[in-house]
Coordinates of C-alpha atoms in Angstrom, one line a residue:
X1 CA -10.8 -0.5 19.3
X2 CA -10.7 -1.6 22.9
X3 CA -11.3 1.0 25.7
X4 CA -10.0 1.0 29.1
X5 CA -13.6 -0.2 30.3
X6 CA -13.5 -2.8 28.2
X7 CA -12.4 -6.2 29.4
X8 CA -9.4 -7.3 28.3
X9 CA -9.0 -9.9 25.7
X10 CA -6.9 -13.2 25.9
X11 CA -3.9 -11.5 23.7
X12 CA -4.3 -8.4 26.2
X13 CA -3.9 -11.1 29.2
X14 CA -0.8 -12.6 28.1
X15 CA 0.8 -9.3 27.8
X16 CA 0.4 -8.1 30.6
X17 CA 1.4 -10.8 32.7
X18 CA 4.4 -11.1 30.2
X19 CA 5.5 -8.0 30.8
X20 CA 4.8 -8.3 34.9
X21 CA 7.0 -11.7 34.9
X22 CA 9.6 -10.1 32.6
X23 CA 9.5 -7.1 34.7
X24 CA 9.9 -9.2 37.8
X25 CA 12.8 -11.7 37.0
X26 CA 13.9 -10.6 33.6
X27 CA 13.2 -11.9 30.4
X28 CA 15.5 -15.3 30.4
X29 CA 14.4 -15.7 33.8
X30 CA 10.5 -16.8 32.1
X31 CA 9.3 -19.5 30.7
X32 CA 6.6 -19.7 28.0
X33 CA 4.2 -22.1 30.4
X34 CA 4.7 -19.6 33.5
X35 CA 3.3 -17.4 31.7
X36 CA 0.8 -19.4 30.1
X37 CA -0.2 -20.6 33.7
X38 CA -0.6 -16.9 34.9
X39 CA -3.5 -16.1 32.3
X40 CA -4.7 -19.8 32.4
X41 CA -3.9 -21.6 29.8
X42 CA -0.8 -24.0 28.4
X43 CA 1.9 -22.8 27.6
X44 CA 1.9 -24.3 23.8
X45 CA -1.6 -22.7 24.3
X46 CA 0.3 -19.0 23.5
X47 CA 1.8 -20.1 20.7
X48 CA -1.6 -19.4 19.2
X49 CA -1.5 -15.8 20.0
X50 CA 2.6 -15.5 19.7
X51 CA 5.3 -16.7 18.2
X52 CA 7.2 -17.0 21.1
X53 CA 8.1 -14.8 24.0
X54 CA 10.8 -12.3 21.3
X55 CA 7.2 -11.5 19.8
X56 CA 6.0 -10.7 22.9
X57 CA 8.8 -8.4 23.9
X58 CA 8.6 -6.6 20.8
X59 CA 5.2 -6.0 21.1
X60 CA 5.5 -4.8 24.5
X61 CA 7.9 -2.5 24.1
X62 CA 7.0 -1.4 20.6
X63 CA 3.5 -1.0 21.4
X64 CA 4.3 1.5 24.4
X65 CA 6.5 3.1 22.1
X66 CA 3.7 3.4 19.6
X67 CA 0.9 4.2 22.6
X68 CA 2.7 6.8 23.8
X69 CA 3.3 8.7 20.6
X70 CA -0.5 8.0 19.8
X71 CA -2.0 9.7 23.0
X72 CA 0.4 12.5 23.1
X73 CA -0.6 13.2 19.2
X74 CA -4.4 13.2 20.5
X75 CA -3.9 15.3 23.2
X76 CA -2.0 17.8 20.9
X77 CA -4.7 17.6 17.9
X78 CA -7.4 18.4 21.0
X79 CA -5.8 21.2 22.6
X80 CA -5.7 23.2 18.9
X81 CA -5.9 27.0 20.4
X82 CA -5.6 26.2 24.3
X83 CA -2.7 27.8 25.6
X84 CA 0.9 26.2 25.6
X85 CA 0.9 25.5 29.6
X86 CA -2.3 23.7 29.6
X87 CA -1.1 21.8 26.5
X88 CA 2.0 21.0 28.8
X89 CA 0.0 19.5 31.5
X90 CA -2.2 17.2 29.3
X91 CA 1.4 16.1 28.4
X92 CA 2.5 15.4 31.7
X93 CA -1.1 14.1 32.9
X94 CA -0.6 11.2 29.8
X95 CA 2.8 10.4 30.9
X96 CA 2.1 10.2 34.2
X97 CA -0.9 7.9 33.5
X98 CA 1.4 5.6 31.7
X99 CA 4.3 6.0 34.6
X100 CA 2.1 4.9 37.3
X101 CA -0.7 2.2 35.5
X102 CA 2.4 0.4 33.8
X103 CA 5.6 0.3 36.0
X104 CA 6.0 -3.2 34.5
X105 CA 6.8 -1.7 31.0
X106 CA 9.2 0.4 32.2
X107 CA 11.5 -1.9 33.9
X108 CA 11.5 -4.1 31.0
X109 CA 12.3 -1.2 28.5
X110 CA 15.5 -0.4 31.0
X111 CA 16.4 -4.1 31.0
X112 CA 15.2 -5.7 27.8
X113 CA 15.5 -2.8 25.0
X114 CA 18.8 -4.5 23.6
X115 CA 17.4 -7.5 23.3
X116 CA 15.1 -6.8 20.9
X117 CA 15.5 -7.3 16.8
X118 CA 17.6 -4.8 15.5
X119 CA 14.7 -3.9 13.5
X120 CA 12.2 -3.5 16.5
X121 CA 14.6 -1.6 18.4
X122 CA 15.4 1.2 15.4
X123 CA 11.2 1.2 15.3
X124 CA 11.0 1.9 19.2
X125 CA 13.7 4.4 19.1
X126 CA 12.3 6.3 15.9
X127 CA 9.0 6.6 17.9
X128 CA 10.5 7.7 20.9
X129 CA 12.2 10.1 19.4
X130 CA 9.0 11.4 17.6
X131 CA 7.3 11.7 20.7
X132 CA 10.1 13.5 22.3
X133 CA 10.1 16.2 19.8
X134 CA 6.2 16.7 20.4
X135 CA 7.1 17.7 23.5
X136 CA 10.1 20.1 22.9
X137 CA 7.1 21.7 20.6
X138 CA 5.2 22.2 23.3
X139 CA 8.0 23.1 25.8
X140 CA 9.9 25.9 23.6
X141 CA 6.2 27.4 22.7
X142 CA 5.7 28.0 26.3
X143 CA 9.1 29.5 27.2
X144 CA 10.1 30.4 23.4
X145 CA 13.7 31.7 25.3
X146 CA 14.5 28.2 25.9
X147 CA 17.1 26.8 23.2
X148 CA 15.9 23.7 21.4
X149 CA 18.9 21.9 22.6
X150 CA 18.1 23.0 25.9
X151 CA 14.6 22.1 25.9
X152 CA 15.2 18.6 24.1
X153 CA 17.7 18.0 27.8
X154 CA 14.8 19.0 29.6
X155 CA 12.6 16.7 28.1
X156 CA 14.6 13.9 28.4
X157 CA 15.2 14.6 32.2
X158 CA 11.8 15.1 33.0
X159 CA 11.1 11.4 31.4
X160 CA 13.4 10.3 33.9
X161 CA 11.7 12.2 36.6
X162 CA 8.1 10.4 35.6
X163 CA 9.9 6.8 35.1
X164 CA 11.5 6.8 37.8
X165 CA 8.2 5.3 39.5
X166 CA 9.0 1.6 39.8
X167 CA 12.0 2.6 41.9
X168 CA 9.5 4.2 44.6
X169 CA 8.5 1.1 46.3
X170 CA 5.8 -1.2 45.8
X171 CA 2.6 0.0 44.8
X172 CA 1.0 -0.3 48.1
X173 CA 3.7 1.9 50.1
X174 CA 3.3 5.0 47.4
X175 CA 1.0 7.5 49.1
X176 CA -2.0 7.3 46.9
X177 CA -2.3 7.6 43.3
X178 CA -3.9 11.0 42.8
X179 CA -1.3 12.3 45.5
X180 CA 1.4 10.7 43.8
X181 CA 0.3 12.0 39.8
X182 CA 0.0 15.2 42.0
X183 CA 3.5 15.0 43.5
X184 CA 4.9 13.9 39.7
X185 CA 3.2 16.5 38.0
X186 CA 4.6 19.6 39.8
X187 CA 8.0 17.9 40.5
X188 CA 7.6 17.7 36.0
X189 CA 6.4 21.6 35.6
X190 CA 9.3 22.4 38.6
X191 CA 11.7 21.0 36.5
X192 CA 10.7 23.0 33.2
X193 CA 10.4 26.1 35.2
X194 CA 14.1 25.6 36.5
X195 CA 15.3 24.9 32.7
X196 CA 13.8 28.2 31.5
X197 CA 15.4 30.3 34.2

């Protein structure tokens, strides 16, 4: 399995600048050899990799889905017997990687979910919706007042909080990553705090 240090491979490539293109001027507004010219190679070239750009979509917005789920499920099967609130912020720390090293994916989930298969889009929602209850776990064992309803709102809201991050400018005007995960991550414990009250 490929690491972060590891270079990228040619599938890996194509992805990303998919989802940057997408991200940038929408899915229709693409075309299969732009973004076979951004990683290098014809656009028929990526047919060997994809069956077309609906493939990469799904991919994209499955695989976040999927990545996000993974991690958090890590992070929880690590913490076994540290205390809730430092469960919580390996929670937010994770999401807060993923808000700030893939803006890209975001903006297409907000403008591209729907266009998925039906199928692909009841898979994406099913793991969402799994990795949302990990965290209502972790949130109602920290503040075991807070009604699950309550703390499934709370949840949610704080993914908007953290998603919000390719709405704060270009990546060169935020003020640093490390002060921005910073900023995000007490804004996120801020926001749980205010829903247990």
């Amino acid at each position: 399995m490929a690491t972060r240090t590891d270079a990228p491979t040619r599938r890996e490539q194509i992805l990303k600048e998919a989802a940057r293109l997408f991200a940038e001027r929408g899915f229709h507004g693409v075309g299969v050899d732009e973004i076979g010219a951004a990683v290098g190679i014809s656009g028929p070239g990526l047919y060997r990799h994809f069956a077309g750009k609906d493939a990469m979509l799904a991919e994209l917005l499955v695989g976040i889905s999927g990545s996000l789920l993974t991690g958090a499920e890590r992070r929880l099967a690590e913490a076994d017997g540290v205390p809730p609130e430092e469960v919580l912020d390996s929670l937010i720390e994770g999401h807060i990687d993923f808000a700030l090293d893939d803006r890209p994916l975001i903006t297409l989930h907000d403008r591209e979910l729907d266009r998925l298969r039906d199928s692909d889009r009841k898979l994406v929602r099913r793991l969402q919706r799994r990795y949302v209850e990990l965290w209502v776990g972790v949130v109602r064992a920290l503040y075991p007042d807070l009604a699950e309803p309550t703390a499934r709102s709370a949840v949610h809201s704080v993914f908007g909080l953290l998603n919000s991050t390719p709405h704060l400018g270009r990546p060169g005007a935020l003020p640093g990553r490390a002060v921005t995960a910073g900023l995000l991550h007490r804004m996120a414990r801020g926001a749980f705090e205010a829903a247990a009250r």
